[in-house]
Coordinates of C-alpha atoms in Angstrom, one line a residue:
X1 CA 10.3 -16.6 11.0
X2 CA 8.9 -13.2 11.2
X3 CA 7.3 -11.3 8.5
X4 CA 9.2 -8.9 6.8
X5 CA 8.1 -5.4 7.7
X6 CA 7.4 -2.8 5.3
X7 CA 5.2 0.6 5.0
X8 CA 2.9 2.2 3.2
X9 CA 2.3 6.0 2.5
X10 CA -0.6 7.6 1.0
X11 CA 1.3 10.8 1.3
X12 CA -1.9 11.8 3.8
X13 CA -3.0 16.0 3.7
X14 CA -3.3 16.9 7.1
X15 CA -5.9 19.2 7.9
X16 CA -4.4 23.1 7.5
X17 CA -1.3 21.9 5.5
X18 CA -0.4 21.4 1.8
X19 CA 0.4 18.8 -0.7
X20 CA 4.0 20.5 -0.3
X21 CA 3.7 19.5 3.4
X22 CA 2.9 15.9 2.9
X23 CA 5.6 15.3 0.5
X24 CA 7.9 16.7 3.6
X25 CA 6.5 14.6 6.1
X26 CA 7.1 11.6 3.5
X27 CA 10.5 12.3 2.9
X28 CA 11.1 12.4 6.7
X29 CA 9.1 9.2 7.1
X30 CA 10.9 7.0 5.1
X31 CA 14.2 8.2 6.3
X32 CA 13.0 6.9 9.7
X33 CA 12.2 3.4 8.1
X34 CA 15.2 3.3 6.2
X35 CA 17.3 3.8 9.9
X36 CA 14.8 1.8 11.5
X37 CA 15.3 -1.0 9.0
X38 CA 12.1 -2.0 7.3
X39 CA 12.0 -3.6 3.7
X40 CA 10.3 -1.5 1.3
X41 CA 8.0 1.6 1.3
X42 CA 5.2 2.0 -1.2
X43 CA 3.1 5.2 -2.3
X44 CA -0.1 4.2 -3.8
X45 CA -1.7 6.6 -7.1
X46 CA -5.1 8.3 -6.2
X47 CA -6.6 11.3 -8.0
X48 CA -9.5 13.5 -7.1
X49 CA -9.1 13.4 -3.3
X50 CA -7.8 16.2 -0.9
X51 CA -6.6 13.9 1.4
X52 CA -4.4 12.3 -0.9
X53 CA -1.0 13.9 -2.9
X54 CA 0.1 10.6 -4.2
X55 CA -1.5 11.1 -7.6
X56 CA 1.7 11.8 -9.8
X57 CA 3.5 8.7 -8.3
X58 CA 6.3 7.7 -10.0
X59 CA 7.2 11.9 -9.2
X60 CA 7.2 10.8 -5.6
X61 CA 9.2 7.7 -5.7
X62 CA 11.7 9.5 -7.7
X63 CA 11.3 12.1 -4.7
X64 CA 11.9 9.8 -1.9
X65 CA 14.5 7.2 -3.6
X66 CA 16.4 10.1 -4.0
X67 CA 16.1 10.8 0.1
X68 CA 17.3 7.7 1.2
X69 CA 20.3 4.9 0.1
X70 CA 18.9 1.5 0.3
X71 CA 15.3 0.8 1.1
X72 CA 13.2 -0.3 -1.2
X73 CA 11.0 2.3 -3.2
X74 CA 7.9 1.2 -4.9
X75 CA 4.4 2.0 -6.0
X76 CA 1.5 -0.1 -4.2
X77 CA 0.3 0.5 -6.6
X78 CA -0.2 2.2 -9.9
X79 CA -3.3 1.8 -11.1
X80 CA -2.6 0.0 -14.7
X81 CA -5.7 0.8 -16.5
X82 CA -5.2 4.6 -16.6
X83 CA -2.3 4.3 -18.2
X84 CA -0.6 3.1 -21.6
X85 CA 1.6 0.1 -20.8
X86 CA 4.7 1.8 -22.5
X87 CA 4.6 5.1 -20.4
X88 CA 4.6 2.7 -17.3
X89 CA 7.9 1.0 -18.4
X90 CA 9.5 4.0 -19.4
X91 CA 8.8 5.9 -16.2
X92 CA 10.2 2.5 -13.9
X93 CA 12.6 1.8 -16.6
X94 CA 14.1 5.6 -15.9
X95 CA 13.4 5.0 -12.1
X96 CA 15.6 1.8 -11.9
X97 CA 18.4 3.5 -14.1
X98 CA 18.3 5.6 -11.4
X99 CA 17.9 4.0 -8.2
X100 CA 19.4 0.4 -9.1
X101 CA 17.8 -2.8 -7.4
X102 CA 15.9 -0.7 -5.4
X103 CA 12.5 0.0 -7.5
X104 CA 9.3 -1.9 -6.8
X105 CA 6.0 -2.1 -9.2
X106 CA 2.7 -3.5 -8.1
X107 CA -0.3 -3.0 -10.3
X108 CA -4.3 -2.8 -9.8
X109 CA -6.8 -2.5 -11.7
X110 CA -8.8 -0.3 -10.0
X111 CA -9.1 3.3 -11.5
X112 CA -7.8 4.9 -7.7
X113 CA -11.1 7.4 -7.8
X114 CA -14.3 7.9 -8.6
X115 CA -15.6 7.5 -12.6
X116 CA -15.9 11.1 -13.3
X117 CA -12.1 11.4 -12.8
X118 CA -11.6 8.2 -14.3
X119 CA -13.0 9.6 -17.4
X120 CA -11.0 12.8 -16.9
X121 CA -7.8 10.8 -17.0
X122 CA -8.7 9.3 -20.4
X123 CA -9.6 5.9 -18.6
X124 CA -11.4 3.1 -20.8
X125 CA -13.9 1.8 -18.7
X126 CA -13.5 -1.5 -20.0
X127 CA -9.7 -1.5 -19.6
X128 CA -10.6 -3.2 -16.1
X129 CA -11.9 -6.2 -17.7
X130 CA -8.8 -6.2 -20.0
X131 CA -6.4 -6.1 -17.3
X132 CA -4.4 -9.6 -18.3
X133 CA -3.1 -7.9 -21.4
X134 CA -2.4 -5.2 -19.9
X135 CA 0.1 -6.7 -17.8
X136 CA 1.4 -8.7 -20.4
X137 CA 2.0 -5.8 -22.4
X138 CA 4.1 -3.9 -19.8
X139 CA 6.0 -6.8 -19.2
X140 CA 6.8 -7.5 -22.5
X141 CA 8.5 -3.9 -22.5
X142 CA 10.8 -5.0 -19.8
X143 CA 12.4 -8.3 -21.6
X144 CA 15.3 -8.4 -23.8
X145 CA 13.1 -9.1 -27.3
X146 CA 13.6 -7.1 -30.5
X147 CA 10.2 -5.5 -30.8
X148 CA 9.3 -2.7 -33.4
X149 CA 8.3 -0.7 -29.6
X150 CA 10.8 -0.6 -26.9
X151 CA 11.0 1.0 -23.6
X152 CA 13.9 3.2 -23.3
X153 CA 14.9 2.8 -20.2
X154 CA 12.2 0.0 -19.0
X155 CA 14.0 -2.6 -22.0
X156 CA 15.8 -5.7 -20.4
X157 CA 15.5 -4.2 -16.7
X158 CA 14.9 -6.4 -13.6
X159 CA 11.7 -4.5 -12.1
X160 CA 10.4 -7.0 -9.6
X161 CA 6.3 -6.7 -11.2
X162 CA 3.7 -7.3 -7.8
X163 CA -0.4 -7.5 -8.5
X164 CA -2.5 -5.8 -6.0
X165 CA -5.7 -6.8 -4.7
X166 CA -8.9 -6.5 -2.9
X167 CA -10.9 -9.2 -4.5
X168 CA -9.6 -12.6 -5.9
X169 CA -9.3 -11.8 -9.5
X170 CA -6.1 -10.5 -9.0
X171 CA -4.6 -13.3 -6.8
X172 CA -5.7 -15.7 -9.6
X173 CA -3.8 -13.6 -11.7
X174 CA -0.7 -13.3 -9.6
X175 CA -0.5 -16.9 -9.1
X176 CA -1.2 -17.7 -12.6
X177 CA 2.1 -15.6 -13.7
X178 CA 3.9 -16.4 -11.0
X179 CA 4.0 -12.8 -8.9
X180 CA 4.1 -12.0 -5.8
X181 CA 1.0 -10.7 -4.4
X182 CA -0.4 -8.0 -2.1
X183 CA -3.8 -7.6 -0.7
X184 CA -5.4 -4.2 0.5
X185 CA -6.8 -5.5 3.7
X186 CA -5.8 -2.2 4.8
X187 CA -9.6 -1.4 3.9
X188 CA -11.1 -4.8 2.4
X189 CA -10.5 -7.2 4.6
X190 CA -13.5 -9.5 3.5
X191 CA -11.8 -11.9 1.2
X192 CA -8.1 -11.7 2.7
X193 CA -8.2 -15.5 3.4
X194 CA -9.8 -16.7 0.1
X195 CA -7.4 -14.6 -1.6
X196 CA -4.6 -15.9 -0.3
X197 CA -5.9 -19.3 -1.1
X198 CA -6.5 -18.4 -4.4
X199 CA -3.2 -17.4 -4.8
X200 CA -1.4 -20.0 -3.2
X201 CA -3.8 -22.7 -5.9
X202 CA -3.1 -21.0 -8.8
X203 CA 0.3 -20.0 -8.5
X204 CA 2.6 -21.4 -10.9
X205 CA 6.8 -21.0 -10.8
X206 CA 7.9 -18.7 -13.1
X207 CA 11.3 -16.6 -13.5
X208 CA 10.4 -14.3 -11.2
X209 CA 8.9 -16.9 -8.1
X210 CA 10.2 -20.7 -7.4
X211 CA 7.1 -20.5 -4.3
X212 CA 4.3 -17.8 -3.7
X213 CA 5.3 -14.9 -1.9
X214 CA 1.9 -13.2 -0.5
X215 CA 2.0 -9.6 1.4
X216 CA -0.5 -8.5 3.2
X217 CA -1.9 -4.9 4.2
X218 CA -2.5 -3.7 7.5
X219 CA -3.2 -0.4 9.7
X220 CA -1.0 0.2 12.9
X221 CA -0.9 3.2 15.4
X222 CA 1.9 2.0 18.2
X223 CA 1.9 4.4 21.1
X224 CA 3.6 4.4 24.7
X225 CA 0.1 3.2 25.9
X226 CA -2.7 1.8 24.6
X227 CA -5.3 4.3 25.1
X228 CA -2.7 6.7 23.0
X229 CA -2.7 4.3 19.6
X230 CA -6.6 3.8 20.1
X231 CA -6.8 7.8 20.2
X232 CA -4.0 8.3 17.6
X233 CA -6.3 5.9 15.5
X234 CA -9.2 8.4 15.5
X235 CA -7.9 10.3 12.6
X236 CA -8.3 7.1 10.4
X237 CA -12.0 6.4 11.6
X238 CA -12.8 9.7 11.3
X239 CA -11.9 9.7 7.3
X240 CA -14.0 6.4 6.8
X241 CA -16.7 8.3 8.2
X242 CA -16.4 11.0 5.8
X243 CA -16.2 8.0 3.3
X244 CA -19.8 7.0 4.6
X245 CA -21.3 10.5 4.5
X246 CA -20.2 11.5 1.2
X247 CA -17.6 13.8 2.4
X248 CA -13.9 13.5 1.9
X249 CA -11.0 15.7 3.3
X250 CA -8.1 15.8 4.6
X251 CA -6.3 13.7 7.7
X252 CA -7.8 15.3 10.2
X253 CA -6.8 15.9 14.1
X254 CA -7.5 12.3 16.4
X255 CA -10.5 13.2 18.5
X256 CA -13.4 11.3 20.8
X257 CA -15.2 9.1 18.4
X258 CA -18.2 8.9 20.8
X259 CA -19.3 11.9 20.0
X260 CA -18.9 11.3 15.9
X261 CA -20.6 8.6 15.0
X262 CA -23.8 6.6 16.2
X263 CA -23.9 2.7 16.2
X264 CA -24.5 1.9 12.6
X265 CA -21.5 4.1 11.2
X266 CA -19.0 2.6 14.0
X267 CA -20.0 -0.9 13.3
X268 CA -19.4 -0.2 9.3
X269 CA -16.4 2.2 10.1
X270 CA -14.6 -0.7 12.5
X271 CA -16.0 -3.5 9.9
X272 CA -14.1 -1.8 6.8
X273 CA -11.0 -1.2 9.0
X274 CA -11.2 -4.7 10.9
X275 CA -7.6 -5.3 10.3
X276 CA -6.5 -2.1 12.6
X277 CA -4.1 -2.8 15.2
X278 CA -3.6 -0.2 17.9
X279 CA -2.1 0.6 21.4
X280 CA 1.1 0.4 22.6
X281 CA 4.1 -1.8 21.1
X282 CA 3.3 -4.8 23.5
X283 CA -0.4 -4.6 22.2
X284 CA 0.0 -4.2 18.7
X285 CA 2.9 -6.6 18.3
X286 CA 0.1 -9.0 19.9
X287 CA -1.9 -8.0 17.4
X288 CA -0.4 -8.5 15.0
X289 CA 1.4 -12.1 15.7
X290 CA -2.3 -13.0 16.1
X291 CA -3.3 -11.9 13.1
X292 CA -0.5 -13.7 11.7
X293 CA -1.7 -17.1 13.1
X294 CA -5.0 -17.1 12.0
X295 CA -3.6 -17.4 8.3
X296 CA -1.5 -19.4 5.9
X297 CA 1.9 -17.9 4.9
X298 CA 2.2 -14.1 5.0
X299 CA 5.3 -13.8 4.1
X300 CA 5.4 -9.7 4.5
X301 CA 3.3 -7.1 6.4
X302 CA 3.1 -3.6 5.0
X303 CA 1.6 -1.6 7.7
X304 CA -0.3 2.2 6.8
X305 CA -0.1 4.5 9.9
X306 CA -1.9 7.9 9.1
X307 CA -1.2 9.9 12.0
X308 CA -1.7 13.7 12.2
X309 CA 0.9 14.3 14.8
X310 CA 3.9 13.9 12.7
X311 CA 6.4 13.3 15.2
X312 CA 3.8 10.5 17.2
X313 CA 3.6 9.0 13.3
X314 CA 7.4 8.7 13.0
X315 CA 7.6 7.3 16.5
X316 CA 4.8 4.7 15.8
X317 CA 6.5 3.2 12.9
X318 CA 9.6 3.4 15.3
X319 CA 7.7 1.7 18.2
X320 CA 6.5 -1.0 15.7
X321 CA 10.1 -1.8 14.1
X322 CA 11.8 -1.9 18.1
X323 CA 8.4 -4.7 18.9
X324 CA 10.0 -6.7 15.7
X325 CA 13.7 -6.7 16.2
X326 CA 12.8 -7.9 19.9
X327 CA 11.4 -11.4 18.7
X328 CA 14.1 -11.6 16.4

């Protein structure tokens, strides 16, 4: 069977727009993947970067639930660890009360920036290494117990709870409690196999699981050629190469790499990105089905498609969903 198809939004700033803008664009993107028929769309928190306005995320998922009628809305993820346990369930709880059977939450444990803005959001540095109870404690909030501190709304909800990765201590984890997992090979694509593996040995039934249910991250740009989606794809490379030089911005316009970056950055650039699929539907479908093969059980592919042409970015997700319901 194919994987389920999903997407996820980083609610990109183009270059010359506003936050304002993005959420726009968002709203109209997951319109077009609600029509188009994929799974679930996820915003992901990040603070301190230009590029980014999905900092306040539970805002936005309120924002683009309230846009659409049945896909799934979810953050992927919020980053646990700046944030007390309760205020997470309450803002889900009120989120599911809402939008019923239709809310998502996947956790990391990164902080989502760099450590002067970690410490601006009040972040314990150690919280990282106290992540398990963490968890535990925002799930607690969600069961029917009497406790002397309950979630209201959060208390007795059915919030399916994912753990995010980029390393392997969180696909421990996930197995361990019986999750479903996700792994960022988006931009980490280094331990995506032994991750999965991880995941798969540890995992342990639970109420939420009876089998592991793994997810895995993946950049797409689907054009009506192949030379199109390699150029759309520019706007992505070009942000890692920011990344590299110590400069961040916004999404800025695709453009000839050539004339960029010199061997060393496009070797780390493509490296980071290795799991970038791009060209036209044919190609990427390809791609992708390979990609798929080369691994045990991916039961779900979340695909990020930054594209500063907002029209070619609705008709790449578009493009993608047609390549899928083909080889149905």
């Amino acid at each position: 069977m194919l994987p389920k198809l999903s997407v996820l939004d980083l609610a990109p700033v183009l270059e010359g727009e506003t936050p304002a803008d993005a959420f726009l664009h968002s709203r109209a993107l997951i319109q077009l993947a609600e029509k188009c028929g994929y799974h679930r769309y996820w915003v992901a928190e990040h603070h301190n970067m230009e590029g980014i306005a999905s900092s306040a995320t539970a805002v936005l998922i309120c924002y683009l639930a309230g846009a659409t009628n049945k896909i799934r809305v979810g953050a992927g993820g919020i980053m646990l660890p700046n944030h007390a346990p309760l205020v997470i369930a309450e803002q889900f709880g009120t989120l599911e009360s809402m939008f019923p059977g239709r809310i998502d939450l996947g956790l990391g444990r990164a902080p989502g920036t760099d450590m002067l803005t970690a410490r601006a959001l009040r972040r314990d540095e150690a919280g990282a290494y106290q992540f398990d109870e963490l968890v535990d404690e925002l799930m607690s909030y969600f069961d029917d117990e009497h406790r002397a501190v309950i979630a209201v709304p959060g208390k007795g909800l059915n919030i399916p709870i994912w753990l995010l990765g980029s390393s392997l201590y969180s696909a421990r984890l996930a197995g361990v409690l019986g999750l479903p997992f996700a792994f960022a090979s988006h931009f980490a694509p280094d331990l995506l196999d032994d991750a999965i593996d991880t995941y798969h040995r540890n995992f342990r039934p639970s109420q939420f699981l009876d089998a592991p249910y793994t997810m895995v991250s993946i950049n797409a740009f689907v054009a009506d050629t192949d030379d199109e989606g390699e150029f759309l794809a520019s706007s992505l490379y070009q942000q890692f190469l920011g990344m590299i030089r110590g400069k961040r911005g916004k999404t800025p316009a695709p453009t000839n790499m050539d004339e960029l970056w010199n061997e060393e950055e496009k070797k780390q650039v493509l490296h980071t990105l290795k799991y970038t699929f791009a060209g036209s539907k044919e190609t990427v479908y390809k791609q992708i089905m390979e990609f798929i093969a080369q691994r045990r059980a991916v039961d779900e592919i979340m695909v990020n498609g930054p594209i500063y042409d907002q029209e070619k970015r609705r008709r790449s997700f578009e493009l993608l969903a047609q390549s899928f319901k083909e080889q149905a």
